[in-house]
Short mmCIF file of C-alpha atoms in Angstrom, two decimals:
data_model
loop_
_atom_site.label_atom_id
_atom_site.label_comp_id
_atom_site.label_asym_id
_atom_site.label_seq_id
_atom_site.Cartn_x
_atom_site.Cartn_y
_atom_site.Cartn_z
CA MET C 1 -13.17 -26.50 15.26
CA LEU C 2 -16.65 -26.20 14.13
CA SER C 3 -18.37 -25.53 17.29
CA ILE C 4 -15.97 -23.29 17.88
CA LEU C 5 -16.37 -20.68 14.87
CA ALA C 6 -19.90 -21.25 15.20
CA LEU C 7 -19.84 -20.21 18.90
CA THR C 8 -17.22 -17.75 18.36
CA ALA C 9 -20.01 -15.87 15.81
CA ARG C 10 -22.49 -16.61 17.61
CA ARG C 11 -21.32 -14.67 20.61
CA GLU C 12 -19.92 -11.78 18.26
CA LEU C 13 -23.84 -11.95 16.42
CA LEU C 14 -24.95 -12.00 19.68
CA LEU C 15 -23.18 -9.09 21.76
CA ALA C 16 -24.12 -6.61 18.20
CA LEU C 17 -27.66 -7.66 18.69
CA ARG C 18 -27.46 -6.31 22.17
CA ARG C 19 -26.75 -3.00 21.15
CA PRO C 20 -28.76 -2.92 17.61
CA ALA C 21 -27.56 0.71 17.34
CA GLU C 22 -24.48 -0.22 15.61
CA ILE C 23 -26.32 -2.54 13.56
CA VAL C 24 -28.31 0.39 11.89
CA MET C 25 -25.42 2.76 11.70
CA PRO C 26 -23.58 1.32 8.28
CA PRO C 27 -26.63 0.94 6.31
CA LEU C 28 -28.06 4.01 7.49
CA PHE C 29 -24.54 6.14 6.77
CA PHE C 30 -25.25 4.09 2.98
CA LEU C 31 -28.85 5.68 2.59
CA VAL C 32 -27.71 9.12 4.13
CA ALA C 33 -24.22 9.07 1.79
CA ALA C 34 -25.56 8.03 -1.10
CA THR C 35 -28.43 10.65 -1.05
CA LEU C 36 -26.19 13.27 -0.67
CA TYR C 37 -25.11 13.26 -3.98
CA PRO C 38 -28.41 14.14 -5.70
CA LEU C 39 -28.55 16.64 -3.70
CA ALA C 40 -25.13 18.29 -4.66
CA ILE C 41 -25.46 17.30 -8.60
CA GLY C 42 -28.89 17.85 -8.86
CA PRO C 43 -31.95 15.86 -10.14
CA ASP C 44 -30.88 15.02 -13.67
CA ASN C 45 -32.04 11.32 -14.26
CA VAL C 46 -29.33 10.47 -17.25
CA LEU C 47 -26.77 11.83 -15.42
CA LEU C 48 -27.87 10.35 -11.57
CA ARG C 49 -28.13 6.99 -13.77
CA ALA C 50 -24.82 7.40 -15.00
CA ILE C 51 -23.14 8.08 -11.29
CA ALA C 52 -25.19 5.47 -9.70
CA PRO C 53 -22.12 2.20 -9.81
CA GLY C 54 -19.56 4.33 -8.55
CA VAL C 55 -21.58 6.48 -6.10
CA LEU C 56 -23.48 3.31 -4.80
CA TRP C 57 -19.72 1.31 -4.50
CA VAL C 58 -17.95 4.35 -2.59
CA ALA C 59 -20.69 4.72 -0.40
CA ALA C 60 -20.67 1.20 0.36
CA LEU C 61 -17.19 1.42 0.88
CA LEU C 62 -17.33 4.16 3.24
CA ALA C 63 -20.20 2.23 5.42
CA ALA C 64 -18.29 -0.25 5.65
CA LEU C 65 -14.96 1.55 7.01
CA LEU C 66 -17.51 2.70 9.62
CA GLY C 67 -17.44 0.32 12.66
CA LEU C 68 -14.20 -1.18 11.63
CA GLN C 69 -12.62 0.23 14.84
CA ARG C 70 -14.51 -1.69 17.07
CA LEU C 71 -13.77 -5.44 15.21
CA PHE C 72 -11.18 -6.11 17.49
CA ALA C 73 -10.86 -2.97 20.03
CA ALA C 74 -13.41 -3.95 22.56
CA ASP C 75 -12.17 -7.93 22.74
CA PHE C 76 -8.50 -6.90 22.87
CA ALA C 77 -9.27 -3.75 25.90
CA ASP C 78 -11.06 -6.89 27.97
CA GLY C 79 -8.64 -9.58 27.55
CA THR C 80 -10.89 -11.54 25.62
CA LEU C 81 -8.31 -11.42 22.28
CA GLU C 82 -5.67 -12.75 24.24
CA GLN C 83 -7.67 -15.60 25.69
CA ALA C 84 -8.01 -16.48 22.26
CA LEU C 85 -4.31 -16.58 22.00
CA LEU C 86 -3.68 -18.96 24.13
CA ALA C 87 -6.51 -21.51 23.68
CA PRO C 88 -5.44 -24.33 21.91
CA HIS C 89 -7.70 -24.22 18.96
CA PRO C 90 -6.08 -21.50 16.48
CA LEU C 91 -6.14 -17.90 16.43
CA LEU C 92 -7.41 -17.87 12.36
CA LEU C 93 -10.98 -19.53 14.04
CA THR C 94 -11.44 -16.55 16.02
CA VAL C 95 -10.40 -13.62 13.15
CA TRP C 96 -12.68 -16.11 10.71
CA ALA C 97 -15.26 -16.18 12.99
CA LYS C 98 -15.15 -12.25 13.31
CA VAL C 99 -15.04 -11.82 9.70
CA GLY C 100 -18.55 -13.63 9.15
CA ALA C 101 -19.93 -11.64 11.70
CA HIS C 102 -18.97 -8.90 10.49
CA TRP C 103 -20.09 -9.47 7.13
CA LEU C 104 -23.52 -10.65 8.35
CA LEU C 105 -23.88 -7.63 10.21
CA ALA C 106 -22.34 -4.90 8.54
CA GLY C 107 -21.49 -6.37 4.93
CA LEU C 108 -25.28 -8.22 4.22
CA PRO C 109 -27.34 -4.90 5.43
CA LEU C 110 -25.35 -2.77 2.51
CA VAL C 111 -26.78 -5.14 0.20
CA ALA C 112 -29.94 -5.46 1.06
CA VAL C 113 -30.45 -1.47 1.28
CA ALA C 114 -29.20 -1.36 -2.33
CA PRO C 115 -32.26 -1.55 -4.16
CA LEU C 116 -33.82 1.63 -2.22
CA LEU C 117 -31.32 3.84 -3.62
CA ALA C 118 -30.97 1.87 -6.92
CA ILE C 119 -34.81 3.42 -7.47
CA GLN C 120 -33.52 6.77 -6.30
CA TYR C 121 -30.95 6.36 -9.03
CA ASP C 122 -33.00 5.37 -11.40
CA MET C 123 -31.12 2.40 -12.19
CA ALA C 124 -32.12 -0.56 -15.00
CA PRO C 125 -33.48 -3.61 -13.17
CA GLN C 126 -29.96 -5.62 -15.25
CA ALA C 127 -28.06 -2.80 -13.49
CA LEU C 128 -29.53 -3.54 -10.32
CA GLY C 129 -29.38 -7.19 -10.16
CA VAL C 130 -25.57 -6.97 -11.29
CA LEU C 131 -24.96 -4.21 -8.38
CA LEU C 132 -26.40 -6.56 -5.67
CA ALA C 133 -24.29 -9.47 -7.36
CA SER C 134 -20.97 -7.15 -7.20
CA LEU C 135 -22.11 -5.88 -3.39
CA LEU C 136 -22.47 -9.74 -2.32
CA LEU C 137 -19.01 -10.57 -4.04
CA GLY C 138 -17.57 -7.62 -2.76
CA THR C 139 -18.89 -6.86 0.63
CA PRO C 140 -17.34 -9.94 2.22
CA VAL C 141 -13.76 -8.37 0.73
CA LEU C 142 -14.61 -5.49 2.59
CA SER C 143 -14.59 -7.47 5.80
CA LEU C 144 -11.90 -9.53 4.99
CA LEU C 145 -9.37 -6.32 4.32
CA GLY C 146 -11.13 -4.44 6.57
CA ALA C 147 -10.26 -6.96 9.61
CA LEU C 148 -6.56 -7.05 8.73
CA GLY C 149 -6.75 -3.24 8.61
CA ALA C 150 -8.36 -3.09 12.52
CA ALA C 151 -5.78 -5.83 13.83
CA LEU C 152 -3.37 -3.86 12.14
CA ALA C 153 -4.37 -0.35 13.91
CA LEU C 154 -5.08 -2.22 17.05
CA ASN C 155 -2.05 -0.14 19.16
CA ALA C 156 -1.75 2.79 16.91
CA ARG C 157 -3.15 6.29 17.56
CA GLY C 158 -5.11 8.18 14.77
CA GLY C 159 -7.76 5.82 15.01
CA SER C 160 -10.62 5.76 11.75
CA VAL C 161 -8.66 8.08 9.35
CA LEU C 162 -5.49 5.34 9.65
CA LEU C 163 -7.88 2.72 8.78
CA ALA C 164 -8.97 4.59 5.78
CA LEU C 165 -5.67 5.55 5.19
CA MET C 166 -4.23 2.47 4.95
CA LEU C 167 -7.39 0.18 3.63
CA ALA C 168 -8.37 2.60 0.89
CA PRO C 169 -5.81 1.70 -1.59
CA LEU C 170 -5.72 -2.09 -1.24
CA TYR C 171 -10.17 -1.44 -1.61
CA ILE C 172 -9.32 0.94 -5.09
CA PRO C 173 -9.01 -2.79 -7.33
CA LEU C 174 -12.26 -4.02 -5.69
CA LEU C 175 -14.22 -1.21 -6.10
CA ILE C 176 -12.89 -0.10 -9.44
CA LEU C 177 -14.18 -3.80 -10.17
CA GLY C 178 -17.06 -3.47 -8.43
CA SER C 179 -18.21 -0.23 -10.30
CA SER C 180 -17.17 -0.92 -13.36
CA ALA C 181 -19.32 -4.64 -13.56
CA VAL C 182 -22.25 -2.22 -13.09
CA HIS C 183 -21.49 0.21 -15.81
CA ALA C 184 -20.64 -2.84 -18.41
CA GLU C 185 -24.17 -4.50 -17.46
CA ALA C 186 -25.89 -0.77 -17.79
CA GLN C 187 -23.93 -0.03 -21.32
CA GLY C 188 -24.88 -3.83 -22.54
CA LEU C 189 -21.53 -5.26 -22.55
CA GLY C 190 -22.31 -7.79 -19.99
CA SER C 191 -20.22 -7.99 -16.55
CA GLY C 192 -19.55 -11.54 -16.49
CA ALA C 193 -15.74 -10.76 -16.64
CA HIS C 194 -16.18 -8.38 -13.75
CA LEU C 195 -17.99 -10.72 -11.75
CA LEU C 196 -15.69 -13.15 -12.28
CA LEU C 197 -12.68 -11.07 -11.58
CA LEU C 198 -14.53 -10.17 -8.51
CA ALA C 199 -15.44 -13.87 -7.59
CA GLY C 200 -11.53 -14.50 -8.23
CA LEU C 201 -10.80 -11.68 -6.24
CA LEU C 202 -12.91 -12.76 -3.28
CA CYS C 203 -10.84 -16.29 -3.22
CA GLY C 204 -7.44 -14.72 -3.07
CA THR C 205 -8.85 -12.44 -0.15
CA ALA C 206 -10.10 -14.95 1.75
CA ALA C 207 -7.04 -17.27 1.33
CA LEU C 208 -4.60 -14.70 2.36
CA ALA C 209 -6.08 -11.69 4.40
CA PRO C 210 -7.12 -13.91 7.57
CA TRP C 211 -3.32 -15.37 7.85
CA ALA C 212 -1.99 -11.71 7.50
CA THR C 213 -4.81 -10.89 10.15
CA VAL C 214 -3.43 -13.61 12.51
CA ALA C 215 -0.22 -11.95 11.97
CA ALA C 216 -1.07 -8.43 12.82
CA LEU C 217 -3.34 -9.60 16.54
CA ARG C 218 -0.03 -11.57 17.16
CA VAL C 219 2.26 -8.38 16.50
CA ALA C 220 -0.48 -6.42 18.49
CA LEU C 221 -0.32 -9.19 21.36
CA GLU C 222 3.24 -9.81 21.84
CA MET I 1 24.37 0.12 31.46
CA ASN I 2 21.24 -0.36 29.77
CA LEU I 3 22.67 -0.93 26.24
CA PRO I 4 19.67 -2.51 24.30
CA TYR I 5 21.74 -5.13 22.36
CA SER I 6 25.15 -6.77 24.04
CA SER I 7 28.21 -5.25 22.83
CA THR I 8 30.33 -8.25 22.74
CA ALA I 9 27.96 -10.21 20.82
CA ALA I 10 30.21 -9.92 17.18
CA ASN I 11 33.23 -11.23 19.13
CA ARG I 12 30.85 -14.45 19.25
CA ARG I 13 30.12 -14.33 15.68
CA ALA I 14 30.64 -17.89 14.49
CA PRO I 15 34.34 -18.40 12.80
CA HIS I 16 32.08 -19.54 9.32
CA ALA I 17 29.73 -17.01 9.30
CA PRO I 18 30.57 -14.73 6.41
CA ARG I 19 31.53 -11.50 7.55
CA VAL I 20 29.46 -9.40 5.50
CA PHE I 21 26.25 -10.79 8.20
CA SER I 22 28.21 -9.12 10.87
CA TYR I 23 26.72 -5.93 9.55
CA ALA I 24 23.41 -6.90 10.21
CA ALA I 25 24.11 -5.49 13.42
CA PRO I 26 23.51 -1.55 13.49
CA ARG I 27 26.89 -1.18 15.47
CA HIS I 28 28.65 -2.25 12.42
CA PHE I 29 26.37 -0.86 9.97
CA PHE I 30 26.76 2.85 11.37
CA PRO I 31 30.43 3.22 10.58
CA LEU I 32 29.72 1.77 7.27
CA ALA I 33 27.10 3.71 5.83
CA ALA I 34 29.02 6.66 6.64
CA ALA I 35 31.89 5.31 4.75
CA LEU I 36 29.58 4.82 2.34
CA ILE I 37 27.77 8.06 1.86
CA PRO I 38 30.24 9.99 0.49
CA TRP I 39 30.65 7.83 -2.53
CA PHE I 40 26.86 7.35 -3.40
CA VAL I 41 26.52 11.37 -3.36
CA ALA I 42 29.47 11.78 -6.00
CA LEU I 43 28.19 8.84 -7.91
CA ALA I 44 24.27 10.92 -8.18
CA ILE I 45 26.10 13.91 -8.67
CA VAL I 46 28.22 12.36 -11.73
CA THR I 47 26.18 10.49 -13.48
CA GLY I 48 23.53 13.29 -12.80
CA LEU I 49 25.25 15.55 -14.20
CA ILE I 50 26.51 13.77 -17.72
CA GLY I 51 22.82 12.44 -17.88
CA LEU I 52 21.09 15.71 -17.70
CA TYR I 53 24.18 17.19 -20.35
CA ILE I 54 23.54 14.28 -22.73
CA GLY I 55 19.47 14.59 -21.95
CA LEU I 56 18.97 18.34 -22.34
CA LEU I 57 21.67 19.43 -24.76
CA ARG I 58 22.89 16.87 -26.37
CA VAL I 59 20.06 14.71 -27.82
CA PRO I 60 17.82 16.73 -30.51
CA ALA I 61 14.01 17.64 -29.98
CA ASP I 62 11.96 14.61 -30.80
CA ALA I 63 10.05 15.15 -33.96
CA GLN I 64 6.84 14.71 -32.68
CA GLN I 65 6.43 15.97 -28.99
CA HIS I 66 9.37 18.42 -29.55
CA ASP I 67 11.36 19.60 -26.41
CA ALA I 68 8.58 18.47 -24.10
CA PHE I 69 9.81 14.41 -24.48
CA ARG I 70 13.05 15.59 -22.66
CA ILE I 71 11.26 14.88 -19.02
CA ILE I 72 11.66 11.48 -19.53
CA PHE I 73 15.28 11.54 -18.47
CA VAL I 74 13.36 12.08 -14.75
CA HIS I 75 10.26 10.84 -15.41
CA VAL I 76 10.86 7.52 -16.42
CA PRO I 77 13.61 6.60 -13.60
CA ALA I 78 11.56 7.96 -11.35
CA ALA I 79 9.23 5.62 -12.30
CA TRP I 80 11.23 3.10 -12.28
CA MET I 81 12.77 3.83 -8.45
CA SER I 82 8.77 3.92 -7.35
CA MET I 83 8.16 0.24 -8.13
CA LEU I 84 11.73 -0.78 -7.11
CA ILE I 85 11.89 1.11 -3.73
CA TYR I 86 8.49 -0.31 -3.03
CA LEU I 87 9.74 -4.04 -3.74
CA ALA I 88 12.88 -3.38 -1.78
CA MET I 89 10.93 -2.13 1.03
CA ALA I 90 8.58 -4.87 1.07
CA ALA I 91 11.57 -7.23 1.15
CA TRP I 92 13.14 -5.78 3.85
CA ALA I 93 10.05 -5.53 5.82
CA GLY I 94 9.22 -9.56 4.94
CA VAL I 95 13.37 -10.22 6.15
CA GLY I 96 12.62 -8.15 9.18
CA LEU I 97 8.89 -10.04 9.91
CA VAL I 98 10.67 -13.21 9.26
CA TYR I 99 14.18 -13.22 11.27
CA ASN I 100 12.96 -10.61 13.76
CA THR I 101 16.65 -8.04 12.80
CA ARG I 102 16.34 -4.33 14.00
CA LEU I 103 18.23 -3.57 10.80
CA SER I 104 16.39 -4.72 8.17
CA ALA I 105 13.06 -3.19 9.74
CA MET I 106 15.29 0.23 10.11
CA MET I 107 16.05 -0.24 6.54
CA ALA I 108 12.28 -0.53 5.27
CA CYS I 109 11.54 2.55 7.24
CA ALA I 110 14.04 4.63 5.83
CA LEU I 111 13.12 3.70 2.55
CA ALA I 112 9.23 4.56 2.29
CA PRO I 113 9.84 8.76 1.82
CA THR I 114 12.23 8.22 -0.68
CA GLY I 115 9.80 5.55 -2.04
CA ALA I 116 6.99 8.00 -1.71
CA LEU I 117 9.32 11.28 -2.97
CA PHE I 118 9.68 9.38 -6.57
CA THR I 119 6.73 8.16 -6.49
CA PHE I 120 5.75 11.72 -6.33
CA LEU I 121 8.40 12.84 -8.77
CA ALA I 122 6.55 10.19 -11.42
CA LEU I 123 3.73 11.34 -10.90
CA TRP I 124 4.70 15.08 -10.61
CA THR I 125 6.96 15.15 -14.00
CA GLY I 126 3.66 12.75 -15.95
CA ALA I 127 1.76 15.58 -15.28
CA LEU I 128 4.12 18.09 -16.64
CA TRP I 129 4.55 15.76 -20.02
CA GLY I 130 0.79 15.02 -19.91
CA LYS I 131 -0.23 18.89 -20.60
CA PRO I 132 1.29 19.59 -23.66
CA THR I 133 1.37 15.85 -25.34
CA TRP I 134 -2.25 15.17 -23.99
CA GLY I 135 -3.72 18.26 -23.44
CA ALA I 136 -4.55 17.22 -19.69
CA TRP I 137 -2.27 17.45 -16.38
CA TRP I 138 -4.12 14.25 -15.15
CA VAL I 139 -5.78 11.22 -16.85
CA TRP I 140 -7.67 8.42 -15.10
CA ASP I 141 -5.62 5.62 -17.07
CA ALA I 142 -5.03 2.81 -15.56
CA ARG I 143 -0.77 3.60 -15.05
CA LEU I 144 -1.98 6.50 -13.77
CA THR I 145 -4.49 5.55 -11.31
CA SER I 146 -1.90 2.47 -10.14
CA GLU I 147 0.88 4.90 -9.73
CA LEU I 148 -1.08 7.04 -7.30
CA ILE I 149 -2.19 3.88 -5.37
CA LEU I 150 1.46 3.13 -5.10
CA LEU I 151 1.68 6.76 -3.16
CA PHE I 152 -1.30 5.90 -1.53
CA LEU I 153 0.49 2.56 -0.37
CA TYR I 154 3.71 4.49 1.13
CA PHE I 155 1.53 7.18 2.81
CA GLY I 156 -0.45 4.00 4.66
CA PHE I 157 2.81 2.29 5.91
CA MET I 158 4.52 5.72 6.73
CA ALA I 159 1.39 6.56 8.84
CA LEU I 160 0.68 3.14 10.66
CA HIS I 161 4.73 3.43 11.64
CA ALA I 162 3.93 6.83 12.85
CA SER I 163 0.98 6.34 15.37
CA ILE I 164 2.17 2.98 16.74
CA ASP I 165 4.72 4.33 19.61
CA GLU I 166 6.73 1.31 20.41
CA PRO I 167 9.10 0.80 17.07
CA ARG I 168 9.32 -2.29 17.32
CA ARG I 169 5.24 -3.04 17.08
CA ALA I 170 5.43 -0.49 14.91
CA ASP I 171 7.97 -2.43 12.40
CA ARG I 172 5.87 -5.66 12.28
CA ALA I 173 2.79 -3.80 11.78
CA ALA I 174 3.98 -1.81 9.01
CA ALA I 175 5.71 -4.60 7.49
CA ILE I 176 2.31 -6.56 7.27
CA LEU I 177 0.77 -3.78 5.55
CA ALA I 178 3.54 -3.54 3.36
CA LEU I 179 3.53 -7.13 2.05
CA ALA I 180 0.10 -6.61 1.46
CA GLY I 181 0.40 -3.97 -0.92
CA VAL I 182 2.94 -5.81 -2.89
CA VAL I 183 0.25 -6.87 -4.59
CA ASN I 184 -0.58 -3.49 -6.49
CA VAL I 185 3.35 -3.43 -7.56
CA PRO I 186 2.74 -5.83 -10.49
CA VAL I 187 -0.22 -4.09 -11.47
CA ILE I 188 1.18 -0.82 -12.32
CA TYR I 189 4.49 -2.75 -13.69
CA PHE I 190 1.84 -4.47 -16.66
CA SER I 191 -0.89 -2.12 -16.71
CA VAL I 192 0.06 -0.79 -19.78
CA ILE I 193 -0.09 -4.11 -21.01
CA TRP I 194 -3.00 -5.26 -19.64
CA TRP I 195 -5.43 -1.93 -20.42
CA ASN I 196 -4.84 -0.55 -23.24
CA THR I 197 -5.29 3.52 -22.03
CA LEU I 198 -3.84 6.46 -23.03
CA HIS I 199 -0.45 5.64 -21.22
CA GLN I 200 2.07 4.66 -23.98
CA GLY I 201 3.82 1.23 -23.29
CA ALA I 202 6.94 0.42 -22.26
CA SER I 203 9.89 2.34 -23.92
CA VAL I 204 12.48 -0.26 -22.99
CA SER I 205 12.30 -3.69 -22.30
CA LEU I 206 14.86 -6.71 -21.90
CA ASN I 207 13.63 -8.92 -24.51
CA SER I 208 13.65 -6.74 -27.37
CA ALA I 209 15.88 -4.10 -29.03
CA PRO I 210 15.36 -0.68 -28.02
CA SER I 211 13.39 1.27 -29.58
CA MET I 212 14.84 4.22 -28.93
CA ALA I 213 17.92 5.98 -30.02
CA ALA I 214 21.19 5.15 -28.13
CA PRO I 215 21.60 8.80 -27.10
CA VAL I 216 18.53 8.66 -25.09
CA LEU I 217 18.66 5.13 -23.48
CA ALA I 218 22.23 6.33 -22.28
CA GLY I 219 21.07 9.28 -21.15
CA MET I 220 18.00 7.56 -19.27
CA LEU I 221 20.22 4.86 -17.59
CA LEU I 222 22.43 7.78 -16.56
CA MET I 223 19.97 9.30 -15.13
CA THR I 224 18.66 6.33 -13.35
CA LEU I 225 22.08 5.06 -11.95
CA ALA I 226 22.02 8.62 -10.51
CA PHE I 227 18.70 8.30 -9.29
CA TRP I 228 20.17 4.47 -7.85
CA ALA I 229 23.39 6.51 -6.23
CA TYR I 230 20.98 9.43 -4.73
CA SER I 231 18.70 6.70 -3.02
CA VAL I 232 21.14 4.62 -1.47
CA ALA I 233 23.01 7.58 -0.19
CA ALA I 234 19.50 9.49 0.99
CA VAL I 235 18.74 6.07 2.69
CA LEU I 236 21.93 5.18 4.12
CA ARG I 237 21.42 8.85 5.65
CA ARG I 238 18.43 8.47 7.01
CA VAL I 239 18.69 4.88 8.51
CA ARG I 240 22.02 5.98 10.44
CA CYS I 241 19.55 8.57 11.56
CA ILE I 242 16.89 6.23 12.81
CA MET I 243 19.40 4.33 14.43
CA LEU I 244 20.50 6.99 16.37
CA GLU I 245 16.77 7.85 17.17
CA ARG I 246 16.10 4.07 18.97
CA GLU I 247 19.53 2.85 20.01
CA GLY I 248 20.67 5.59 22.09
CA SER I 249 23.32 7.52 20.97
CA ALA I 250 26.42 6.89 22.86
CA ASP I 251 27.20 3.42 22.16
CA LEU I 252 26.45 4.28 17.86
CA LEU I 253 28.84 7.10 18.39
CA ASN I 254 31.51 5.17 19.90
CA ALA I 255 31.45 2.85 17.63
CA LYS I 256 31.82 5.55 15.23
CA THR I 257 35.19 6.58 16.62
CA GLU I 258 36.62 3.26 16.56
CA GLY I 259 35.61 2.67 13.26
CA GLY I 260 36.11 5.15 11.31
#
């Protein structure tokens, strides 16, 4: 079981590494999107510090939506997904491996880039720490729910707009918790409760979303 | 004859099966829906008129909010319906997913636009109420925000269903999305308790005496009944259209002439 998980994840990572441009895309988008706000709003440090948590979280969420459509599309097109469905091991393992690889390739880079943006927005060190913690807890949720959306959109027309329309309402609780954790820390209220709720959200999504994703893939493949 | 299903299915019904299950077949449900629609339309009109008469003409103006409070007779029932219809839609979608019945998926599909309509109505009347009482059309309050998310959930459901060409596959994919979105409904319902923001607490609850005058409550319940009846009528009408679109009209139209 574990070897299948590891092999599938390794395959995903290898495939992605062969096309490095796609790995660079989400963090680059994150940087560009978050840079646009100060240009549009004006370089007022107080204002920027106030809007930083929300802006960075929204930008991270949009960046995570970017490559999602391709998560299952290539494997669906060339029949690999069908083979995974027919294989003796459960489809759930494939989903887990893909979600894990997606998080490593699209979620973790966002966390890595976040400090750079935090400097641009003049965030306090503690607030930065909470931002990193909230992104570490939150980006896996983006990948888990994103996989569900990508699986549902497999047979659909409408592409990334449909994906955004489906996923935005599901992402909103995460967005609220993530940005308010940083807000609370910046205002000196402490962010423990928010981070615990985020961790709870992660546990709940990790328990339920892969099952729903498998169901959605079965619908697409039937 | 390439009918999508056997027209003799009803005759092979097990003798002990309750008659009501035979209506799960679109062929039998189609005439039943046609027979029910006028009754629900009439009920909606009668209760709606009485409710509006009580709400707009009989109930005196509120001491604090004056006439502005009268929107309660549309706003609260619409908000109830918006959540209830989502639950009903998700339940039908779930039944369709588990038992693979066509009618339940069609019901889920037919419920979505009415649910979205009531969600929009709740948001819109809330804005009309908010302007004179809070001084703002829109506030980023927990209940308003979560109700807006509900509207987006309806849109997501309809958009996903519309963008998959095969109806059966669209049904199942949209059903999974509807079930994933169900998490949001308790959040809306309890939002006035969990977050102490601007929106007022629940006006009516089952386990305490109503905090409002009896005529106001009566008017509100009548309007709720009217909205219920309207929803049932609209959904039945829409489900009949969906059936005609999907099942091929000839068989259903025959059933209509046979069954009335």
